[in-house]
Coordinates of C-alpha atoms and ligand atoms in Angstrom, one line a residue:
X1 CA 0.0 0.0 0.0
X2 CA 3.0 2.3 0.5
X3 CA 3.0 3.0 -3.3
X4 CA -0.2 5.0 -2.8
X5 CA 1.5 7.1 -0.2
X6 CA 2.0 9.7 -2.9
X7 CA 4.7 12.3 -2.2
X8 CA 4.0 15.9 -3.4
X9 CA 7.5 16.6 -4.8
X10 CA 7.4 20.3 -4.2
X11 CA 6.3 20.4 -0.6
X12 CA 7.5 17.1 0.7
X13 CA 4.0 16.4 2.2
X14 CA 2.9 12.8 2.2
X15 CA -0.5 13.0 0.5
X16 CA -2.7 9.9 1.0
X17 CA -1.3 6.6 2.2
X18 CA -4.7 6.2 3.9
X19 CA -3.9 8.6 6.7
X20 CA -1.3 10.0 9.1
X21 CA -2.5 7.5 11.7
X22 CA -1.6 4.5 9.6
X23 CA 1.7 6.1 8.5
X24 CA 2.5 6.6 12.1
X25 CA 1.4 3.2 13.5
X26 CA 1.9 1.1 10.4
X27 CA -0.5 -0.6 7.9
X28 CA -1.6 -4.0 9.2
X29 CA -0.9 -7.2 7.2
X30 CA -4.0 -8.0 5.2
X31 CA -6.1 -11.0 6.4
X32 CA -7.0 -13.9 4.1
X33 CA -9.8 -13.2 1.6
X34 CA -12.8 -15.4 1.3
X35 CA -12.0 -18.5 -0.8
X36 CA -15.4 -19.9 -1.8
X37 CA -19.1 -20.1 -0.6
X38 CA -19.6 -20.1 3.1
X39 CA -22.4 -20.0 5.8
X40 CA -22.7 -17.9 8.9
X41 CA -25.4 -16.8 11.4
X42 CA -24.6 -13.2 10.8
X43 CA -22.5 -11.7 8.0
X44 CA -21.3 -8.1 8.4
X45 CA -20.2 -6.1 5.3
X46 CA -17.5 -3.5 6.2
X47 CA -14.7 -3.6 8.7
X48 CA -14.9 -0.1 10.2
X49 CA -16.1 0.8 13.7
X50 CA -19.8 0.0 12.9
X51 CA -19.1 -3.5 11.5
X52 CA -16.4 -4.4 14.1
X53 CA -18.3 -3.1 17.2
X54 CA -21.4 -5.0 15.9
X55 CA -19.4 -8.2 15.6
X56 CA -17.9 -7.5 19.1
X57 CA -21.2 -7.0 21.0
X58 CA -23.0 -9.8 19.1
X59 CA -20.2 -12.2 20.0
X60 CA -20.1 -11.0 23.6
X61 CA -23.9 -11.4 23.9
X62 CA -24.2 -14.7 22.1
X63 CA -20.8 -16.4 21.9
X64 CA -22.3 -19.3 19.9
X65 CA -23.0 -17.1 16.9
X66 CA -21.0 -17.7 13.7
X67 CA -20.1 -14.2 12.6
X68 CA -18.2 -13.3 9.4
X69 CA -17.0 -9.8 8.5
X70 CA -16.3 -9.1 4.9
X71 CA -14.0 -6.1 4.2
X72 CA -13.1 -4.9 0.7
X73 CA -9.5 -3.7 1.7
X74 CA -8.5 -4.0 5.3
X75 CA -10.1 -3.1 8.6
X76 CA -9.9 0.6 9.1
X77 CA -9.5 1.4 5.4
X78 CA -12.5 3.8 5.6
X79 CA -13.3 6.7 7.8
X80 CA -12.6 4.7 10.9
X81 CA -8.8 4.7 10.1
X82 CA -8.7 8.3 8.9
X83 CA -10.9 10.5 11.1
X84 CA -10.1 13.4 13.5
X85 CA -10.2 11.2 16.6
X86 CA -13.0 13.2 18.2
X87 CA -14.8 10.6 20.3
X88 CA -17.7 12.8 21.3
X89 CA -21.4 12.9 22.0
X90 CA -22.7 14.5 18.9
X91 CA -25.3 12.6 16.8
X92 CA -26.5 13.6 13.4
X93 CA -30.2 14.3 13.3
X94 CA -31.0 14.7 17.0
X95 CA -33.1 17.9 16.5
X96 CA -35.1 16.3 13.7
X97 CA -35.7 13.3 15.9
X98 CA -37.1 15.6 18.5
X99 CA -39.5 17.0 16.0
X100 CA -40.5 13.6 14.8
X101 CA -40.7 11.7 18.1
X102 CA -40.9 14.3 20.8
X103 CA -38.3 16.0 23.0
X104 CA -38.1 13.2 25.6
X105 CA -37.1 10.7 22.9
X106 CA -34.4 12.9 21.6
X107 CA -33.1 13.4 25.2
X108 CA -32.9 9.7 25.6
X109 CA -30.8 9.5 22.4
X110 CA -28.5 12.3 23.6
X111 CA -28.1 10.6 27.0
X112 CA -27.2 7.4 25.2
X113 CA -24.6 9.2 23.2
X114 CA -23.1 10.8 26.4
X115 CA -22.8 7.3 27.9
X116 CA -21.3 6.0 24.6
X117 CA -18.2 8.1 25.0
X118 CA -17.5 6.3 28.3
X119 CA -18.5 2.9 26.9
X120 CA -15.9 3.2 24.1
X121 CA -13.2 4.1 26.6
X122 CA -14.3 1.3 28.9
X123 CA -14.5 -1.4 26.2
X124 CA -11.2 -0.4 24.7
X125 CA -9.5 -0.6 28.1
X126 CA -11.1 -4.0 28.8
X127 CA -9.7 -5.3 25.5
X128 CA -6.3 -3.8 26.2
X129 CA -6.5 -1.5 23.2
X130 CA -4.1 1.4 23.6
X131 CA -5.5 4.1 21.4
X132 CA -4.0 7.3 23.0
X133 CA -7.3 8.2 24.6
X134 CA -7.4 11.4 26.6
X135 CA -10.7 12.6 27.9
X136 CA -10.3 16.3 27.9
X137 CA -13.8 17.2 26.6
X138 CA -14.7 19.2 23.5
X139 CA -14.0 22.9 23.2
X140 CA -15.7 24.8 20.4
X141 CA -14.5 28.4 19.8
X142 CA -16.2 31.4 18.1
X143 CA -14.0 33.7 16.1
X144 CA -16.6 36.2 14.9
X145 CA -19.7 37.8 16.5
X146 CA -22.0 35.7 14.3
X147 CA -20.2 32.5 15.4
X148 CA -20.5 33.7 19.0
X149 CA -24.3 34.1 18.6
X150 CA -24.5 30.6 17.2
X151 CA -22.3 29.2 19.9
X152 CA -24.5 30.7 22.6
X153 CA -27.6 29.3 20.9
X154 CA -25.9 25.9 20.6
X155 CA -24.9 25.9 24.2
X156 CA -28.5 26.7 25.3
X157 CA -29.8 24.0 23.1
X158 CA -27.5 21.4 24.6
X159 CA -28.7 22.4 28.1
X160 CA -32.3 21.8 26.9
X161 CA -31.3 18.3 25.8
X162 CA -30.1 17.5 29.2
X163 CA -26.4 18.4 29.4
X164 CA -25.8 19.8 32.9
X165 CA -22.1 19.9 33.0
X166 CA -21.1 22.1 30.1
X167 CA -19.5 25.6 30.3
X168 CA -19.5 28.8 28.4
X169 CA -16.3 30.9 28.3
X170 CA -15.5 34.5 27.3
X171 CA -12.4 35.5 25.3
X172 CA -10.1 35.5 28.3
X173 CA -11.2 32.1 29.8
X174 CA -10.9 30.7 26.3
X175 CA -7.3 31.9 26.0
X176 CA -6.5 30.2 29.3
X177 CA -7.4 26.9 27.7
X178 CA -6.1 27.4 24.1
X179 CA -4.9 30.6 22.5
X180 CA -6.8 30.8 19.2
X181 CA -6.4 34.0 17.3
X182 CA -9.5 36.2 17.3
X183 CA -11.4 33.9 19.6
X184 CA -14.2 35.8 21.3
X185 CA -15.6 32.9 23.3
X186 CA -16.0 29.2 23.5
X187 CA -18.1 26.4 24.9
X188 CA -16.9 23.2 26.6
X189 CA -18.5 19.9 27.3
X190 CA -16.8 17.0 29.2
X191 CA -18.4 14.4 26.9
X192 CA -15.5 14.1 24.5
X193 CA -12.1 12.5 24.2
X194 CA -9.2 12.6 21.8
X195 CA -8.0 9.3 20.4
X196 CA -5.9 7.8 17.6
X197 CA -8.5 6.3 15.3
X198 CA -6.3 3.7 13.5
X199 CA -5.0 2.3 16.8
X200 CA -8.7 1.9 17.9
X201 CA -9.8 0.2 14.7
X202 CA -6.8 -2.1 14.6
X203 CA -7.2 -3.1 18.2
X204 CA -10.8 -3.7 17.7
X205 CA -10.3 -6.0 14.7
X206 CA -7.8 -8.0 16.8
X207 CA -10.2 -8.2 19.8
X208 CA -13.1 -9.3 17.6
X209 CA -10.9 -12.0 15.9
X210 CA -9.7 -13.2 19.3
X211 CA -13.4 -13.7 20.3
X212 CA -13.8 -16.1 17.4
X213 CA -15.2 -13.8 14.6
X214 CA -14.0 -14.6 11.1
X215 CA -12.7 -11.6 9.2
X216 CA -12.0 -11.8 5.5
X217 CA -10.1 -8.8 4.0
X218 CA -9.4 -7.9 0.4
X219 CA -13.0 -9.2 -0.2
X220 CA -15.3 -6.7 -1.8
X221 CA -19.1 -7.4 -1.6
X222 CA -20.7 -6.5 -4.9
X223 CA -24.3 -7.2 -3.9
X224 CA -26.3 -7.6 -0.8
X225 CA -29.7 -9.4 -0.9
X226 CA -31.7 -11.2 1.8
X227 CA -29.5 -13.9 3.3
X228 CA -26.7 -13.3 0.7
X229 CA -23.5 -11.3 0.6
X230 CA -22.1 -11.8 -2.9
X231 CA -18.3 -11.4 -3.6
X232 CA -16.2 -12.3 -6.6
X233 CA -14.8 -15.2 -4.5
X234 CA -18.0 -16.7 -3.3
X235 CA -21.2 -15.9 -1.5
X236 CA -21.7 -15.9 2.3
X237 CA -25.2 -17.0 3.2
X238 CA -26.6 -16.0 6.6
X239 CA -30.1 -15.2 8.1
X240 CA -28.8 -11.7 8.9
X241 CA -26.8 -9.6 6.5
X242 CA -25.7 -6.3 8.0
X243 CA -24.5 -3.4 5.8
X244 CA -21.9 -1.3 7.6
X245 CA -20.3 0.5 4.6
X246 CA -21.1 4.2 5.5
X247 CA -19.4 6.5 2.9
X248 CA -18.8 3.6 0.4
X249 CA -22.5 2.5 0.3
X250 CA -23.1 4.1 -3.1
X251 CA -20.8 1.5 -4.7
X252 CA -23.1 -1.4 -3.8
X253 CA -25.7 -2.6 -6.3
X254 CA -29.0 -0.7 -5.8
X255 CA -27.6 1.8 -3.2
X256 CA -26.3 4.6 -5.5
X257 CA -28.6 7.2 -4.0
X258 CA -28.9 6.0 -0.4
X259 CA -26.1 7.9 1.4
X260 CA -24.0 10.6 -0.3
X261 CA -20.3 10.1 0.1
X262 CA -19.0 13.4 1.6
X263 CA -15.3 14.1 1.7
X264 CA -13.4 15.4 4.7
X265 CA -9.7 16.2 4.6
X266 CA -7.1 16.5 7.2
X267 CA -3.5 17.6 7.7
X268 CA -1.0 16.7 10.4
X269 CA 1.9 19.0 11.3
X270 CA 5.4 18.0 12.4
X271 CA 5.7 17.6 16.2
X272 CA 5.6 21.1 17.7
X273 CA 8.4 22.3 20.0
X274 CA 7.9 23.0 23.7
X275 CA 8.1 26.8 22.9
X276 CA 5.3 26.4 20.3
X277 CA 3.1 24.5 22.7
X278 CA 3.8 27.1 25.4
X279 CA 2.6 29.8 23.0
X280 CA -0.6 27.9 22.2
X281 CA -1.5 26.4 25.6
X282 CA -4.0 23.6 24.9
X283 CA -2.8 21.7 28.0
X284 CA -6.2 20.1 28.5
X285 CA -5.9 18.4 25.1
X286 CA -9.6 19.1 24.4
X287 CA -10.8 18.2 20.9
X288 CA -11.0 21.6 19.2
X289 CA -13.6 22.9 16.8
X290 CA -15.2 26.2 15.6
X291 CA -18.6 27.5 14.8
X292 CA -18.0 28.4 11.1
X293 CA -20.6 27.1 8.7
X294 CA -17.8 25.2 6.9
X295 CA -16.4 24.1 10.3
X296 CA -13.0 22.8 11.2
X297 CA -12.0 20.2 13.8
X298 CA -8.6 19.5 15.4
X299 CA -6.8 17.5 18.1
X300 CA -3.5 17.7 19.8
X301 CA -2.0 14.3 19.1
X302 CA -0.3 12.0 21.6
X303 CA 3.0 12.6 19.7
X304 CA 2.7 16.4 20.0
X305 CA 1.4 17.4 16.5
X306 CA -1.8 19.2 15.5
X307 CA -4.1 17.2 13.3
X308 CA -6.7 19.5 11.7
X309 CA -9.5 18.8 9.3
X310 CA -12.2 20.5 7.3
X311 CA -14.4 20.1 4.3
X312 CA -12.1 20.9 1.2
X313 CA -13.8 19.6 -2.0
X314 CA -16.9 18.2 -0.5
X315 CA -18.2 15.8 -3.1
X316 CA -17.1 14.0 -6.2
X317 CA -19.5 13.8 -9.2
X318 CA -21.3 10.4 -9.4
X319 CA -20.6 9.5 -5.7
X320 CA -17.0 8.5 -6.5
X321 CA -14.8 8.0 -3.5
X322 CA -11.2 8.8 -3.0
X323 CA -8.0 7.1 -4.0
X324 CA -6.4 5.7 -0.8
X325 CA -6.9 9.0 1.0
X326 CA -5.2 11.3 -1.5
X327 CA -6.6 14.9 -1.3
X328 CA -6.4 17.9 -3.6
X329 CA -3.4 20.3 -3.2
X330 CA -5.7 23.3 -2.9
X331 CA -7.4 21.6 0.0
X332 CA -4.1 21.0 1.7
X333 CA -3.2 24.7 1.2
X334 CA -6.6 25.8 2.6
X335 CA -6.2 23.7 5.7
X336 CA -2.7 25.0 6.2
X337 CA -4.0 28.6 5.9
X338 CA -6.7 27.7 8.5
X339 CA -4.1 26.3 10.9
X340 CA -2.1 29.5 10.7
X341 CA -5.2 31.7 11.0
X342 CA -5.9 29.9 14.3
X343 CA -2.3 29.8 15.5
X344 CA -0.2 32.6 13.8
X345 CA 2.8 31.4 15.8
X346 CA 2.8 28.3 13.6
X347 CA 3.4 30.2 10.3
X348 CA 6.7 28.4 9.8
X349 CA 5.6 25.0 10.9
X350 CA 5.8 22.0 8.4
X351 CA 2.8 20.1 7.4
X352 CA 4.0 16.5 7.1
X353 CA 0.9 14.6 6.0
X354 CA -2.4 15.2 4.3
X355 CA -5.3 12.8 3.6
X356 CA -9.0 12.6 3.1
X357 CA -11.9 10.1 3.7
X358 CA -15.6 9.7 3.0
X359 CA -18.5 9.9 5.4
X360 CA -22.1 9.0 4.7
X361 CA -24.7 11.7 4.4
X362 CA -28.4 10.7 4.3
X363 CA -30.9 13.0 2.5
X364 CA -32.3 14.3 5.8
X365 CA -28.8 14.3 7.6
X366 CA -30.1 11.9 10.2
X367 CA -28.0 8.9 11.4
X368 CA -30.0 5.6 11.4
X369 CA -29.9 2.0 12.6
X370 CA -32.3 -0.5 11.2
X371 CA -33.0 -4.2 11.0
X372 CA -35.7 -5.2 8.5
X373 CA -37.4 -8.2 10.2
X374 CA -39.0 -9.4 7.0
X375 CA -35.6 -9.8 5.1
X376 CA -33.0 -10.0 7.9
X377 CA -31.1 -7.1 6.2
X378 CA -29.8 -4.5 8.6
X379 CA -27.7 -1.4 8.3
X380 CA -26.3 1.5 10.4
X381 CA -24.7 4.7 9.4
X382 CA -25.4 8.1 7.9
X383 CA -23.5 9.6 10.8
X384 CA -22.4 12.6 8.7
X385 CA -19.3 13.8 10.6
X386 CA -20.0 12.2 14.0
X387 CA -19.4 8.5 13.8
X388 CA -16.6 7.7 16.2
X389 CA -18.9 7.3 19.2
X390 CA -22.2 7.0 17.2
X391 CA -20.9 3.8 15.5
X392 CA -20.6 2.1 18.9
X393 CA -24.2 3.1 19.9
X394 CA -25.4 1.9 16.5
X395 CA -23.6 -1.4 16.9
X396 CA -25.0 -2.1 20.4
X397 CA -28.5 -1.2 19.0
X398 CA -28.0 -3.6 16.0
X399 CA -27.0 -6.3 18.4
X400 CA -30.2 -5.8 20.4
X401 CA -32.3 -5.7 17.2
X402 CA -30.8 -9.0 16.1
X403 CA -31.4 -10.5 19.5
X404 CA -35.1 -9.4 19.5
X405 CA -35.6 -10.7 16.0
X406 CA -34.1 -14.1 16.7
X407 CA -36.1 -14.5 19.9
X408 CA -33.1 -14.3 22.2
X409 CA -34.4 -11.2 24.0
X410 CA -37.1 -8.5 24.2
X411 CA -37.1 -4.8 23.3
X412 CA -34.4 -2.8 25.2
X413 CA -33.9 0.9 25.9
X414 CA -31.6 0.9 22.8
X415 CA -34.2 -0.6 20.4
X416 CA -36.6 2.1 21.6
X417 CA -34.3 5.0 20.6
X418 CA -35.9 7.3 18.0
X419 CA -33.3 6.6 15.3
X420 CA -34.0 2.9 15.2
X421 CA -35.9 2.0 12.0
X422 CA -35.9 5.6 10.7
X423 CA -36.7 5.8 7.0
X424 CA -35.3 8.4 4.7
X425 CA -35.8 9.3 1.0
X426 CA -33.0 8.9 -1.5
X427 CA -30.8 11.6 -2.9
X428 CA -31.6 13.2 -6.3
X429 CA -29.9 11.7 -9.4
X430 CA -26.9 13.4 -10.9
X431 CA -26.3 16.2 -11.9
X432 CA -28.7 17.6 -9.3
X433 CA -26.8 15.8 -6.4
X434 CA -23.5 17.3 -7.4
X435 CA -24.9 20.7 -8.1
X436 CA -26.7 20.8 -4.8
X437 CA -23.7 19.8 -2.6
X438 CA -21.3 22.1 -4.5
X439 CA -23.7 24.9 -4.2
X440 CA -24.3 24.3 -0.5
X441 CA -20.6 24.4 0.5
X442 CA -19.9 27.4 -1.8
X443 CA -22.7 29.2 0.0
X444 CA -21.3 28.2 3.4
X445 CA -17.9 29.5 2.5
X446 CA -19.3 32.8 1.3
X447 CA -21.4 33.1 4.4
X448 CA -18.3 32.5 6.6
X449 CA -16.4 35.2 4.7
X450 CA -19.3 37.7 5.0
X451 CA -19.6 37.1 8.7
X452 CA -15.9 37.7 9.2
X453 CA -15.9 40.9 7.0
X454 CA -19.1 42.5 8.4
X455 CA -18.6 41.6 12.1
X456 CA -22.4 41.2 12.2
X457 CA -23.8 39.2 15.1
X458 CA -26.5 37.8 12.8
X459 CA -25.8 34.5 11.1
X460 CA -25.7 35.0 7.3
X461 CA -29.1 34.4 5.7
X462 CA -27.3 32.7 2.9
X463 CA -26.3 29.8 5.2
X464 CA -29.9 29.4 6.4
X465 CA -31.0 29.1 2.8
X466 CA -28.3 26.5 2.1
X467 CA -29.4 24.6 5.2
X468 CA -33.0 24.5 3.9
X469 CA -32.0 23.5 0.4
X470 CA -29.8 20.7 1.6
X471 CA -32.5 19.4 3.9
X472 CA -30.6 20.2 7.1
X473 CA -32.8 23.1 8.4
Ligands
FAD501 C1 -11.5 12.8 7.5 C2 -12.6 12.4 8.4 C3 -12.6 12.9 9.7 C4 -13.6 12.5 10.6 N1 -13.5 12.9 11.9 C5 -14.4 12.5 12.8 C6 -14.3 12.8 14.2 O1 -13.3 13.4 14.6 N2 -15.2 12.4 15.0 C7 -16.3 11.7 14.6 O2 -17.2 11.3 15.5 N3 -16.4 11.3 13.3 C8 -15.5 11.6 12.4 N4 -15.6 11.2 11.1 C9 -16.7 10.3 10.8 C10 -16.3 8.9 11.3 O3 -14.9 8.6 11.1 C11 -17.2 7.8 10.7 O4 -18.5 8.2 10.9 C12 -17.0 6.4 11.2 O5 -15.6 6.0 11.2 C13 -17.8 5.5 10.4 O6 -17.5 4.1 10.7 P1 -18.1 3.0 9.7 O7 -17.6 1.7 10.2 O8 -19.6 3.1 9.7 O9 -17.6 3.3 8.3 P2 -16.1 3.2 7.7 O10 -15.1 3.4 8.7 O11 -16.0 4.0 6.4 O12 -16.0 1.6 7.3 C14 -16.7 1.1 6.2 C15 -15.9 -0.1 5.8 O13 -16.6 -0.8 4.8 C16 -15.7 -1.2 3.8 N5 -16.5 -1.4 2.6 C17 -17.2 -0.5 1.9 N6 -17.8 -1.1 0.9 C18 -17.5 -2.4 1.0 C19 -17.9 -3.5 0.2 N7 -18.7 -3.3 -0.9 N8 -17.5 -4.7 0.5 C20 -16.7 -4.9 1.6 N9 -16.3 -3.9 2.4 C21 -16.7 -2.6 2.1 C22 -14.7 -0.1 3.7 O14 -13.5 -0.5 3.1 C23 -14.6 0.4 5.1 O15 -13.5 -0.3 5.8 C24 -14.6 11.6 10.2 C25 -14.6 11.1 8.9 C26 -13.6 11.5 8.0 C27 -13.6 10.9 6.6

């Protein structure tokens, strides 16, 4: 795979190679592919957090189950091995679920997400997975008056959904945590931790295998139908077939318009010096984000770098996905500019690695977990940008749904969460899909620029229009 670790000759930045996390910790040897037809009790398509946590909890709950995971490349090849390492309590679609199912149902979903942050930390510790976890919470900064107004509204909203232990800071208190240029305020919640995503997914695959789950890698599934997962090397038959393919879902037969593959790109700096860290602060190692419409996310890594991500080129025509994580040079430049805008003291710092990945976006921007009892087909995903913790909650929910369906247990608090069984319409065909997403992100960027220039405390109307057109509002 190292041949795909493309080197940008002029800058010396490694671009692609899946992600910095794999470059740092090493790509794993690829497990044996499927070598003919097979049978299982549950077949799981996709070896990311969703598929692996599902295998994990199913096997823990019912050790007698024969479970097979089919992964097209290797476990962690997708977003689970490339993300920003924000293990946090955000879940895509909570506010819509409140409208559809009532406030109390959405509070239960939020509470389950808060608990999930701790569940991931607990389970990883129990399995001896060393993933550089640091629970410093999530800090989101505002850098314009409009961002500050959104931050305050967001903070109030989180209190309404039952968070009691979050805090709101002014400019000075923000600087005491992390010195972000132009920061006028921030909000902090304890429900978040930084981690190394590739270490988590590698450790999880090993733990699942040790429990007796069969993992076949280099095995792409070309079609899923009831009781069948079809690959070029054979078909695995099972009463339950669970699709855990997130941003890659569009490549499966019949799923082209189910979830839109949205890109997100990241950069990692060289390790910063003690002087540079002293200038920045960030001793609490909170995951760090902002309130821009085209938002950024960052973490202080265990080896003393900053890993920072943002949207870049959001969507490739025809739902194409990336090439082993390679991202566009203009995206790398834009992320670098953002890093220096946040931390001017880092103007001379070297960016060592850049990469991208895809996440799954449903038409209504709501994460879902479903088991169709008439076919035995299940799926979970559409997490948008919040899947590190959400995948774990989805996996435990899928486990309970399978248990209920197979008569091994009754409904549980998880199967009663409002996102279970949620249905969503499909995306528009091309070119409307491409035009819509390009237009939305161009509008967000214009709105961010306007808010910075005008210093108005009102959120740009443009962004509200883009939200409505995209189905987010
Ligand atoms: C750059 C980036 C940064 C992010 N940052 C954060 C963050 O900081 N915090 C957060 O909460 N979320 C973040 N996310 C989102 C989060 O990483 C994902 O939501 C989460 O990893 C999804 O896990 P998954 O297992 O559902 O999907 P994936 O990890 O994408 O796994 C799907 C797997 O299925 C395999 N697959 C696909 N199709 C097939 C097929 N046909 N046959 C066999 N196998 C197949 C793929 O190879 C892949 O390994 C980020 C995403 C990206 C791309």
